[in-house]
PDB file of C-alpha atoms in Angstrom:
ATOM      1  CA  LEU Z  20    -169.756  62.332  98.909  1.00  0.00           C
ATOM      2  CA  THR Z  21    -167.564  65.442  97.958  1.00  0.00           C
ATOM      3  CA  HIS Z  22    -169.361  68.030 100.262  1.00  0.00           C
ATOM      4  CA  THR Z  23    -170.414  70.137  97.086  1.00  0.00           C
ATOM      5  CA  SER Z  24    -174.266  69.391  96.897  1.00  0.00           C
ATOM      6  CA  GLY Z  25    -174.569  73.209  97.584  1.00  0.00           C
ATOM      7  CA  LEU Z  26    -176.578  72.165 100.547  1.00  0.00           C
ATOM      8  CA  PRO Z  27    -176.414  74.375 104.153  1.00  0.00           C
ATOM      9  CA  GLN Z  28    -173.596  73.087 106.144  1.00  0.00           C
ATOM     10  CA  TRP Z  29    -175.733  73.158 109.490  1.00  0.00           C
ATOM     11  CA  TRP Z  30    -179.125  74.165 110.724  1.00  0.00           C
ATOM     12  CA  PRO Z  31    -181.228  72.861 113.559  1.00  0.00           C
ATOM     13  CA  VAL Z  32    -183.543  70.405 112.024  1.00  0.00           C
ATOM     14  CA  TYR Z  33    -185.025  69.720 115.165  1.00  0.00           C
ATOM     15  CA  TYR Z  34    -186.891  72.874 115.067  1.00  0.00           C
ATOM     16  CA  HIS Z  35    -189.108  71.829 112.182  1.00  0.00           C
ATOM     17  CA  ALA Z  36    -189.297  68.328 112.746  1.00  0.00           C
ATOM     18  CA  GLU Z  37    -189.637  65.737 115.797  1.00  0.00           C
ATOM     19  CA  ASP Z  38    -189.643  62.300 113.476  1.00  0.00           C
ATOM     20  CA  ARG Z  39    -187.460  60.899 110.839  1.00  0.00           C
ATOM     21  CA  ASP Z  40    -189.815  61.192 108.259  1.00  0.00           C
ATOM     22  CA  ALA Z  41    -190.775  64.808 109.118  1.00  0.00           C
ATOM     23  CA  ALA Z  42    -187.028  65.973 108.951  1.00  0.00           C
ATOM     24  CA  TRP Z  43    -186.896  64.166 105.916  1.00  0.00           C
ATOM     25  CA  GLU Z  44    -189.687  66.213 104.352  1.00  0.00           C
ATOM     26  CA  TRP Z  45    -188.094  69.990 105.631  1.00  0.00           C
ATOM     27  CA  LEU Z  46    -184.555  68.435 103.991  1.00  0.00           C
ATOM     28  CA  ARG Z  47    -186.233  68.006 100.753  1.00  0.00           C
ATOM     29  CA  ARG Z  48    -187.860  71.666 100.660  1.00  0.00           C
ATOM     30  CA  GLN Z  49    -184.138  73.188 101.173  1.00  0.00           C
ATOM     31  CA  ASP Z  50    -182.775  75.418  98.561  1.00  0.00           C
ATOM     32  CA  PRO Z  51    -178.792  75.150  97.688  1.00  0.00           C
ATOM     33  CA  THR Z  52    -176.821  77.768  99.467  1.00  0.00           C
ATOM     34  CA  TRP Z  53    -174.123  77.344  97.047  1.00  0.00           C
ATOM     35  CA  PRO Z  54    -174.075  76.427  93.233  1.00  0.00           C
ATOM     36  CA  VAL Z  55    -174.327  72.758  93.444  1.00  0.00           C
ATOM     37  CA  GLY Z  56    -171.119  71.251  92.394  1.00  0.00           C
ATOM     38  CA  ALA Z  57    -169.075  74.516  92.449  1.00  0.00           C
ATOM     39  CA  GLU Z  58    -167.766  74.616  95.586  1.00  0.00           C
ATOM     40  CA  ARG Z  59    -166.707  72.313  98.733  1.00  0.00           C
ATOM     41  CA  HIS Z  60    -169.137  72.765 101.904  1.00  0.00           C
ATOM     42  CA  TYR Z  61    -168.589  70.206 104.505  1.00  0.00           C
ATOM     43  CA  SER Z  62    -172.303  69.606 104.972  1.00  0.00           C
ATOM     44  CA  ASP Z  63    -174.323  67.998 107.479  1.00  0.00           C
ATOM     45  CA  LEU Z  64    -177.349  68.456 105.428  1.00  0.00           C
ATOM     46  CA  GLY Z  65    -175.930  66.732 102.641  1.00  0.00           C
ATOM     47  CA  PHE Z  66    -175.022  63.060 104.507  1.00  0.00           C
ATOM     48  CA  MET Z  67    -178.361  63.123 106.051  1.00  0.00           C
ATOM     49  CA  VAL Z  68    -179.812  62.980 102.653  1.00  0.00           C
ATOM     50  CA  LEU Z  69    -177.325  60.360 101.657  1.00  0.00           C
ATOM     51  CA  GLY Z  70    -178.617  58.335 104.998  1.00  0.00           C
ATOM     52  CA  ARG Z  71    -182.184  58.844 103.355  1.00  0.00           C
ATOM     53  CA  ILE Z  72    -180.981  57.414  99.892  1.00  0.00           C
ATOM     54  CA  VAL Z  73    -179.961  54.461 101.165  1.00  0.00           C
ATOM     55  CA  GLU Z  74    -182.985  53.929 102.486  1.00  0.00           C
ATOM     56  CA  SER Z  75    -184.705  54.503  99.852  1.00  0.00           C
ATOM     57  CA  ILE Z  76    -182.809  51.774  97.821  1.00  0.00           C
ATOM     58  CA  THR Z  77    -183.100  49.230 100.242  1.00  0.00           C
ATOM     59  CA  GLY Z  78    -186.083  49.660 101.785  1.00  0.00           C
ATOM     60  CA  ASP Z  79    -184.631  49.312 105.188  1.00  0.00           C
ATOM     61  CA  GLN Z  80    -183.847  51.523 107.835  1.00  0.00           C
ATOM     62  CA  LEU Z  81    -180.070  52.882 107.490  1.00  0.00           C
ATOM     63  CA  ASP Z  82    -179.282  50.826 110.902  1.00  0.00           C
ATOM     64  CA  GLN Z  83    -181.158  47.896 109.968  1.00  0.00           C
ATOM     65  CA  TYR Z  84    -179.425  47.415 106.649  1.00  0.00           C
ATOM     66  CA  LEU Z  85    -175.904  47.886 107.960  1.00  0.00           C
ATOM     67  CA  ASP Z  86    -176.752  45.332 110.902  1.00  0.00           C
ATOM     68  CA  ARG Z  87    -177.997  42.734 108.127  1.00  0.00           C
ATOM     69  CA  GLU Z  88    -175.534  43.429 105.422  1.00  0.00           C
ATOM     70  CA  LEU Z  89    -172.369  44.508 106.993  1.00  0.00           C
ATOM     71  CA  TYR Z  90    -171.734  44.776 110.562  1.00  0.00           C
ATOM     72  CA  GLY Z  91    -173.634  41.787 111.642  1.00  0.00           C
ATOM     73  CA  PRO Z  92    -171.833  39.247 109.008  1.00  0.00           C
ATOM     74  CA  LEU Z  93    -168.531  41.008 109.693  1.00  0.00           C
ATOM     75  CA  GLY Z  94    -169.228  40.287 113.552  1.00  0.00           C
ATOM     76  CA  VAL Z  95    -168.402  44.171 114.314  1.00  0.00           C
ATOM     77  CA  SER Z  96    -170.285  45.556 116.996  1.00  0.00           C
ATOM     78  CA  ALA Z  97    -170.418  48.840 115.376  1.00  0.00           C
ATOM     79  CA  HIS Z  98    -174.468  49.926 116.031  1.00  0.00           C
ATOM     80  CA  PHE Z  99    -176.538  52.802 116.533  1.00  0.00           C
ATOM     81  CA  ARG Z 100    -178.734  53.732 119.772  1.00  0.00           C
ATOM     82  CA  PRO Z 101    -176.730  51.539 121.923  1.00  0.00           C
ATOM     83  CA  GLY Z 102    -178.379  52.690 124.999  1.00  0.00           C
ATOM     84  CA  GLY Z 103    -181.636  53.332 123.523  1.00  0.00           C
ATOM     85  CA  ALA Z 104    -184.213  51.040 121.952  1.00  0.00           C
ATOM     86  CA  ASP Z 105    -182.469  49.104 120.362  1.00  0.00           C
ATOM     87  CA  LEU Z 106    -179.940  48.098 123.599  1.00  0.00           C
ATOM     88  CA  ARG Z 107    -176.949  45.920 122.869  1.00  0.00           C
ATOM     89  CA  GLY Z 108    -174.732  46.786 125.403  1.00  0.00           C
ATOM     90  CA  ASP Z 109    -174.415  47.914 128.829  1.00  0.00           C
ATOM     91  CA  PRO Z 110    -174.173  51.700 128.677  1.00  0.00           C
ATOM     92  CA  ALA Z 111    -172.032  51.625 131.770  1.00  0.00           C
ATOM     93  CA  ASN Z 112    -169.321  50.535 129.532  1.00  0.00           C
ATOM     94  CA  ILE Z 113    -169.879  53.588 126.961  1.00  0.00           C
ATOM     95  CA  ALA Z 114    -167.938  56.555 127.448  1.00  0.00           C
ATOM     96  CA  ALA Z 115    -169.629  59.817 127.958  1.00  0.00           C
ATOM     97  CA  THR Z 116    -169.230  62.937 125.344  1.00  0.00           C
ATOM     98  CA  SER Z 117    -170.621  65.822 126.559  1.00  0.00           C
ATOM     99  CA  HIS Z 118    -172.729  67.045 129.277  1.00  0.00           C
ATOM    100  CA  GLY Z 119    -175.803  68.252 127.193  1.00  0.00           C
ATOM    101  CA  ASN Z 120    -175.054  70.303 123.987  1.00  0.00           C
ATOM    102  CA  PRO Z 121    -173.921  74.177 125.025  1.00  0.00           C
ATOM    103  CA  PHE Z 122    -171.696  74.138 121.923  1.00  0.00           C
ATOM    104  CA  GLU Z 123    -174.804  73.426 119.620  1.00  0.00           C
ATOM    105  CA  ARG Z 124    -177.149  75.520 121.458  1.00  0.00           C
ATOM    106  CA  ARG Z 125    -174.645  78.540 121.181  1.00  0.00           C
ATOM    107  CA  MET Z 126    -174.655  78.243 117.550  1.00  0.00           C
ATOM    108  CA  VAL Z 127    -178.637  78.386 117.823  1.00  0.00           C
ATOM    109  CA  HIS Z 128    -178.505  81.564 120.118  1.00  0.00           C
ATOM    110  CA  ASP Z 129    -175.847  83.363 119.452  1.00  0.00           C
ATOM    111  CA  THR Z 130    -175.592  85.238 115.990  1.00  0.00           C
ATOM    112  CA  ASP Z 131    -172.000  86.130 116.215  1.00  0.00           C
ATOM    113  CA  PHE Z 132    -170.502  82.622 116.618  1.00  0.00           C
ATOM    114  CA  GLY Z 133    -170.355  82.174 112.748  1.00  0.00           C
ATOM    115  CA  TYR Z 134    -174.080  80.874 112.199  1.00  0.00           C
ATOM    116  CA  SER Z 135    -176.557  82.801 110.601  1.00  0.00           C
ATOM    117  CA  ILE Z 136    -179.477  80.886 111.626  1.00  0.00           C
ATOM    118  CA  GLU Z 137    -182.631  82.972 111.242  1.00  0.00           C
ATOM    119  CA  LEU Z 138    -185.811  81.576 113.782  1.00  0.00           C
ATOM    120  CA  ASP Z 139    -186.309  82.248 116.952  1.00  0.00           C
ATOM    121  CA  PRO Z 140    -184.156  80.576 119.462  1.00  0.00           C
ATOM    122  CA  ALA Z 141    -186.847  80.222 121.994  1.00  0.00           C
ATOM    123  CA  SER Z 142    -189.280  78.576 119.422  1.00  0.00           C
ATOM    124  CA  TRP Z 143    -187.844  75.144 120.906  1.00  0.00           C
ATOM    125  CA  ASP Z 144    -186.336  74.401 124.063  1.00  0.00           C
ATOM    126  CA  GLY Z 145    -186.035  70.184 124.123  1.00  0.00           C
ATOM    127  CA  TRP Z 146    -181.800  71.060 124.966  1.00  0.00           C
ATOM    128  CA  ARG Z 147    -180.683  67.775 127.185  1.00  0.00           C
ATOM    129  CA  MET Z 148    -179.185  69.348 130.183  1.00  0.00           C
ATOM    130  CA  ARG Z 149    -177.671  65.672 131.270  1.00  0.00           C
ATOM    131  CA  THR Z 150    -174.936  64.148 130.787  1.00  0.00           C
ATOM    132  CA  LEU Z 151    -174.515  61.904 127.299  1.00  0.00           C
ATOM    133  CA  VAL Z 152    -173.628  58.333 127.683  1.00  0.00           C
ATOM    134  CA  GLY Z 153    -175.073  56.013 125.178  1.00  0.00           C
ATOM    135  CA  GLU Z 154    -176.879  58.651 122.860  1.00  0.00           C
ATOM    136  CA  VAL Z 155    -175.916  60.306 119.858  1.00  0.00           C
ATOM    137  CA  ASN Z 156    -174.087  63.827 120.861  1.00  0.00           C
ATOM    138  CA  ASP Z 157    -175.316  65.484 117.606  1.00  0.00           C
ATOM    139  CA  GLY Z 158    -178.543  66.924 118.104  1.00  0.00           C
ATOM    140  CA  ASN Z 159    -180.187  66.791 114.615  1.00  0.00           C
ATOM    141  CA  ALA Z 160    -179.144  62.854 114.865  1.00  0.00           C
ATOM    142  CA  TRP Z 161    -180.795  62.453 118.473  1.00  0.00           C
ATOM    143  CA  HIS Z 162    -183.816  64.856 118.059  1.00  0.00           C
ATOM    144  CA  ALA Z 163    -184.885  64.563 114.371  1.00  0.00           C
ATOM    145  CA  PHE Z 164    -183.513  61.164 113.871  1.00  0.00           C
ATOM    146  CA  GLN Z 165    -184.489  59.366 116.601  1.00  0.00           C
ATOM    147  CA  GLY Z 166    -180.357  58.448 117.074  1.00  0.00           C
ATOM    148  CA  VAL Z 167    -180.136  56.453 113.183  1.00  0.00           C
ATOM    149  CA  ALA Z 168    -179.550  59.367 110.646  1.00  0.00           C
ATOM    150  CA  GLY Z 169    -176.450  59.155 107.780  1.00  0.00           C
ATOM    151  CA  HIS Z 170    -174.468  62.227 109.031  1.00  0.00           C
ATOM    152  CA  ALA Z 171    -173.854  60.807 113.153  1.00  0.00           C
ATOM    153  CA  GLY Z 172    -174.688  58.395 115.435  1.00  0.00           C
ATOM    154  CA  LEU Z 173    -172.906  55.216 114.902  1.00  0.00           C
ATOM    155  CA  PHE Z 174    -170.751  53.447 117.983  1.00  0.00           C
ATOM    156  CA  ALA Z 175    -168.170  51.265 118.382  1.00  0.00           C
ATOM    157  CA  THR Z 176    -164.863  50.078 120.292  1.00  0.00           C
ATOM    158  CA  ALA Z 177    -161.564  51.178 118.647  1.00  0.00           C
ATOM    159  CA  THR Z 178    -161.144  47.535 117.510  1.00  0.00           C
ATOM    160  CA  ASP Z 179    -164.491  47.541 115.403  1.00  0.00           C
ATOM    161  CA  ALA Z 180    -163.727  50.661 114.186  1.00  0.00           C
ATOM    162  CA  ALA Z 181    -160.245  49.047 113.408  1.00  0.00           C
ATOM    163  CA  SER Z 182    -161.600  46.572 111.653  1.00  0.00           C
ATOM    164  CA  LEU Z 183    -164.188  48.582 109.085  1.00  0.00           C
ATOM    165  CA  VAL Z 184    -161.055  50.738 107.886  1.00  0.00           C
ATOM    166  CA  GLN Z 185    -158.913  47.488 107.487  1.00  0.00           C
ATOM    167  CA  LEU Z 186    -161.743  46.351 105.274  1.00  0.00           C
ATOM    168  CA  LEU Z 187    -161.091  49.213 102.924  1.00  0.00           C
ATOM    169  CA  ILE Z 188    -157.463  48.501 102.822  1.00  0.00           C
ATOM    170  CA  ALA Z 189    -158.062  45.094 101.988  1.00  0.00           C
ATOM    171  CA  GLY Z 190    -160.064  45.992  98.812  1.00  0.00           C
ATOM    172  CA  GLY Z 191    -162.990  44.944 100.294  1.00  0.00           C
ATOM    173  CA  ASP Z 192    -162.421  41.471 101.116  1.00  0.00           C
ATOM    174  CA  SER Z 193    -162.310  39.589 104.416  1.00  0.00           C
ATOM    175  CA  PRO Z 194    -161.658  36.425 106.619  1.00  0.00           C
ATOM    176  CA  GLY Z 195    -165.751  35.897 106.063  1.00  0.00           C
ATOM    177  CA  GLY Z 196    -165.742  36.673 102.343  1.00  0.00           C
ATOM    178  CA  ARG Z 197    -166.079  39.612  99.959  1.00  0.00           C
ATOM    179  CA  PHE Z 198    -168.162  42.474 101.212  1.00  0.00           C
ATOM    180  CA  ILE Z 199    -166.910  45.384  98.762  1.00  0.00           C
ATOM    181  CA  GLU Z 200    -165.721  45.504  95.300  1.00  0.00           C
ATOM    182  CA  GLN Z 201    -162.036  45.967  94.941  1.00  0.00           C
ATOM    183  CA  GLY Z 202    -163.289  48.503  92.023  1.00  0.00           C
ATOM    184  CA  THR Z 203    -165.908  49.970  94.667  1.00  0.00           C
ATOM    185  CA  VAL Z 204    -163.265  50.760  97.202  1.00  0.00           C
ATOM    186  CA  ASP Z 205    -160.808  51.868  94.285  1.00  0.00           C
ATOM    187  CA  THR Z 206    -163.697  54.958  93.229  1.00  0.00           C
ATOM    188  CA  PHE Z 207    -164.370  55.803  97.150  1.00  0.00           C
ATOM    189  CA  LEU Z 208    -160.587  56.358  98.086  1.00  0.00           C
ATOM    190  CA  ALA Z 209    -159.247  57.795  94.730  1.00  0.00           C
ATOM    191  CA  PRO Z 210    -158.883  61.824  94.932  1.00  0.00           C
ATOM    192  CA  HIS Z 211    -161.911  63.831  93.999  1.00  0.00           C
ATOM    193  CA  ALA Z 212    -161.070  67.237  94.996  1.00  0.00           C
ATOM    194  CA  PRO Z 213    -157.714  68.510  97.056  1.00  0.00           C
ATOM    195  CA  GLY Z 214    -157.619  66.953 100.275  1.00  0.00           C
ATOM    196  CA  GLN Z 215    -161.126  64.928  99.565  1.00  0.00           C
ATOM    197  CA  ALA Z 216    -162.442  61.736  98.331  1.00  0.00           C
ATOM    198  CA  LEU Z 217    -165.457  60.296  98.086  1.00  0.00           C
ATOM    199  CA  GLY Z 218    -166.207  60.976 101.843  1.00  0.00           C
ATOM    200  CA  TRP Z 219    -163.021  60.106 103.215  1.00  0.00           C
ATOM    201  CA  GLN Z 220    -160.474  62.725 103.656  1.00  0.00           C
ATOM    202  CA  LEU Z 221    -157.193  62.463 102.442  1.00  0.00           C
ATOM    203  CA  PRO Z 222    -154.996  64.092 105.084  1.00  0.00           C
ATOM    204  CA  ASP Z 223    -151.392  65.738 103.638  1.00  0.00           C
ATOM    205  CA  TYR Z 224    -149.229  64.507 107.377  1.00  0.00           C
ATOM    206  CA  ALA Z 225    -150.109  60.952 106.327  1.00  0.00           C
ATOM    207  CA  PRO Z 226    -148.473  58.329 103.470  1.00  0.00           C
ATOM    208  CA  GLU Z 227    -149.062  59.210 100.087  1.00  0.00           C
ATOM    209  CA  GLY Z 228    -152.487  56.816  99.596  1.00  0.00           C
ATOM    210  CA  SER Z 229    -154.141  57.423 103.385  1.00  0.00           C
ATOM    211  CA  PHE Z 230    -157.531  57.894 104.012  1.00  0.00           C
ATOM    212  CA  GLY Z 231    -159.168  58.619 107.193  1.00  0.00           C
ATOM    213  CA  HIS Z 232    -161.703  61.135 108.986  1.00  0.00           C
ATOM    214  CA  THR Z 233    -162.213  63.282 111.941  1.00  0.00           C
ATOM    215  CA  GLY Z 234    -165.442  63.508 114.016  1.00  0.00           C
ATOM    216  CA  PHE Z 235    -166.719  66.493 116.490  1.00  0.00           C
ATOM    217  CA  THR Z 236    -166.585  64.234 119.426  1.00  0.00           C
ATOM    218  CA  GLY Z 237    -162.752  63.780 119.163  1.00  0.00           C
ATOM    219  CA  THR Z 238    -162.885  60.350 117.153  1.00  0.00           C
ATOM    220  CA  PHE Z 239    -160.389  59.947 114.365  1.00  0.00           C
ATOM    221  CA  VAL Z 240    -159.500  56.918 112.133  1.00  0.00           C
ATOM    222  CA  LEU Z 241    -156.908  56.515 109.401  1.00  0.00           C
ATOM    223  CA  GLY Z 242    -156.365  53.964 106.876  1.00  0.00           C
ATOM    224  CA  VAL Z 243    -152.524  53.514 105.478  1.00  0.00           C
ATOM    225  CA  PRO Z 244    -152.295  50.880 102.889  1.00  0.00           C
ATOM    226  CA  GLU Z 245    -148.492  51.587 102.349  1.00  0.00           C
ATOM    227  CA  LEU Z 246    -148.096  50.228 105.853  1.00  0.00           C
ATOM    228  CA  ASN Z 247    -151.285  47.972 105.962  1.00  0.00           C
ATOM    229  CA  ARG Z 248    -151.890  49.555 109.151  1.00  0.00           C
ATOM    230  CA  VAL Z 249    -155.024  51.347 110.755  1.00  0.00           C
ATOM    231  CA  ILE Z 250    -154.933  54.289 113.389  1.00  0.00           C
ATOM    232  CA  VAL Z 251    -157.817  54.953 115.720  1.00  0.00           C
ATOM    233  CA  LEU Z 252    -158.057  57.375 118.145  1.00  0.00           C
ATOM    234  CA  LEU Z 253    -161.451  57.680 120.522  1.00  0.00           C
ATOM    235  CA  THR Z 254    -160.703  61.048 122.922  1.00  0.00           C
ATOM    236  CA  HIS Z 255    -163.888  62.185 123.723  1.00  0.00           C
ATOM    237  CA  ARG Z 256    -162.583  65.753 123.622  1.00  0.00           C
ATOM    238  CA  GLN Z 257    -166.446  67.456 124.800  1.00  0.00           C
ATOM    239  CA  ASN Z 258    -166.069  65.296 128.257  1.00  0.00           C
ATOM    240  CA  PRO Z 259    -163.920  67.920 130.107  1.00  0.00           C
ATOM    241  CA  GLY Z 260    -166.656  70.549 129.343  1.00  0.00           C
ATOM    242  CA  VAL Z 261    -166.213  74.182 127.164  1.00  0.00           C
ATOM    243  CA  ASP Z 262    -163.947  76.928 128.029  1.00  0.00           C
ATOM    244  CA  ALA Z 263    -165.303  80.251 128.587  1.00  0.00           C
ATOM    245  CA  ASP Z 264    -165.675  80.507 124.849  1.00  0.00           C
ATOM    246  CA  THR Z 265    -167.834  77.792 124.393  1.00  0.00           C
ATOM    247  CA  GLN Z 266    -165.206  75.740 122.687  1.00  0.00           C
ATOM    248  CA  TYR Z 267    -163.813  72.490 122.941  1.00  0.00           C
ATOM    249  CA  SER Z 268    -160.143  71.275 123.209  1.00  0.00           C
ATOM    250  CA  ASP Z 269    -158.680  71.142 119.444  1.00  0.00           C
ATOM    251  CA  VAL Z 270    -157.261  67.309 118.940  1.00  0.00           C
ATOM    252  CA  GLY Z 271    -155.911  67.911 115.548  1.00  0.00           C
ATOM    253  CA  PRO Z 272    -152.722  68.278 117.004  1.00  0.00           C
ATOM    254  CA  LEU Z 273    -152.414  65.289 118.834  1.00  0.00           C
ATOM    255  CA  GLN Z 274    -154.141  63.327 115.831  1.00  0.00           C
ATOM    256  CA  ARG Z 275    -151.022  64.664 113.754  1.00  0.00           C
ATOM    257  CA  ALA Z 276    -148.757  63.838 116.164  1.00  0.00           C
ATOM    258  CA  VAL Z 277    -149.824  60.192 116.526  1.00  0.00           C
ATOM    259  CA  THR Z 278    -150.147  59.876 112.950  1.00  0.00           C
ATOM    260  CA  ARG Z 279    -146.498  60.925 112.212  1.00  0.00           C
ATOM    261  CA  ALA Z 280    -145.376  58.736 115.388  1.00  0.00           C
ATOM    262  CA  LEU Z 281    -146.775  55.811 113.791  1.00  0.00           C
ATOM    263  CA  THR Z 282    -145.837  55.938 110.320  1.00  0.00           C
ATOM    264  CA  THR Z 283    -142.582  57.445 110.588  1.00  0.00           C
ATOM    265  CA  SER Z 284    -141.003  55.216 113.001  1.00  0.00           C
ATOM    266  CA  PRO Z 285    -139.920  51.653 112.850  1.00  0.00           C
ATOM    267  CA  THR Z 286    -143.070  50.411 114.732  1.00  0.00           C
ATOM    268  CA  THR Z 287    -144.564  47.167 114.442  1.00  0.00           C
ATOM    269  CA  GLY Z 288    -148.208  45.477 114.950  1.00  0.00           C
ATOM    270  CA  GLY Z 289    -151.756  47.234 114.555  1.00  0.00           C
TER     271      GLY Z 289
END
C-alpha cells in the first residue's frame, strides 16, 4: 500500500499469462527489484498482489466482493468490465479512453523509453487496435486479469466516485449505515511516508489532511476533509491520441489549478 514492497513497477504480465490464475502464479514467483521496505517505487504489481490477497481472504473474486459488501449496499454504480461479461450499463454511455495501447506497446518495444523489458517483443502480438470503450485501458488488467484486477479497471461516474471519497471523509459512515470503522479510515489516511498514506497520495498543493489519487487515463479524485469537499476530474487525456514522442498530455497542471480554485476561493457546493 505504500509502494515499498520492492516489486517491479510494471511488467507486461500478459506475455506470460492468459488468465487470472496464471497471472497470479507468475507474480508470486517474481523476486523484488529493490530491498523490501527500503524505497518507494510506485508498483502496479504490488496492487495486483493486493487484489489477490482480498480474494484469498474473502473467497470471492474482487468485483463480486466489492459489489456485495460496498457498491451494492451504498447504491454506487462502480464496477469492473462494464462493457464485458457482466454488463450493467449501455457502453454507448461510457467515455472512450484511447485507440489501442500505443504507449504501452512502446514500453515493451522501445528499450530507450525507460523500461528494460528482457523478453522478445514479438513473442506476443495481441495488441488491441480498436478504440477502447467499456474495457479497461490497462493491458495487464485486460489481457491477464480479464478486466478485474487490484491495480486498474474500475469504472464509475464522477458522482459515484465522489460518493466513495465522501464515505472516507465521513469516517466510514453513510446514511445507509457504517461501512468502515473510523480507526481503519484514520489508519489509511495517516501519513506513512512523504506525500504517501496507505494507498492514497497526500498532495502538497491541497489543504492539510487532503487525500487523493490520479489515474493514467487522466482521472483524479481528491478528498478535502477540512472543507468537507470532494473534487473529481475525469479528463480521459488519452482520447486525443499521442504526440510524436508517443506521449499523452500532462493534465497535472489542470488538476492542481482546479484544486487551488476549489479550496482557496469562497466556493460553495459539492
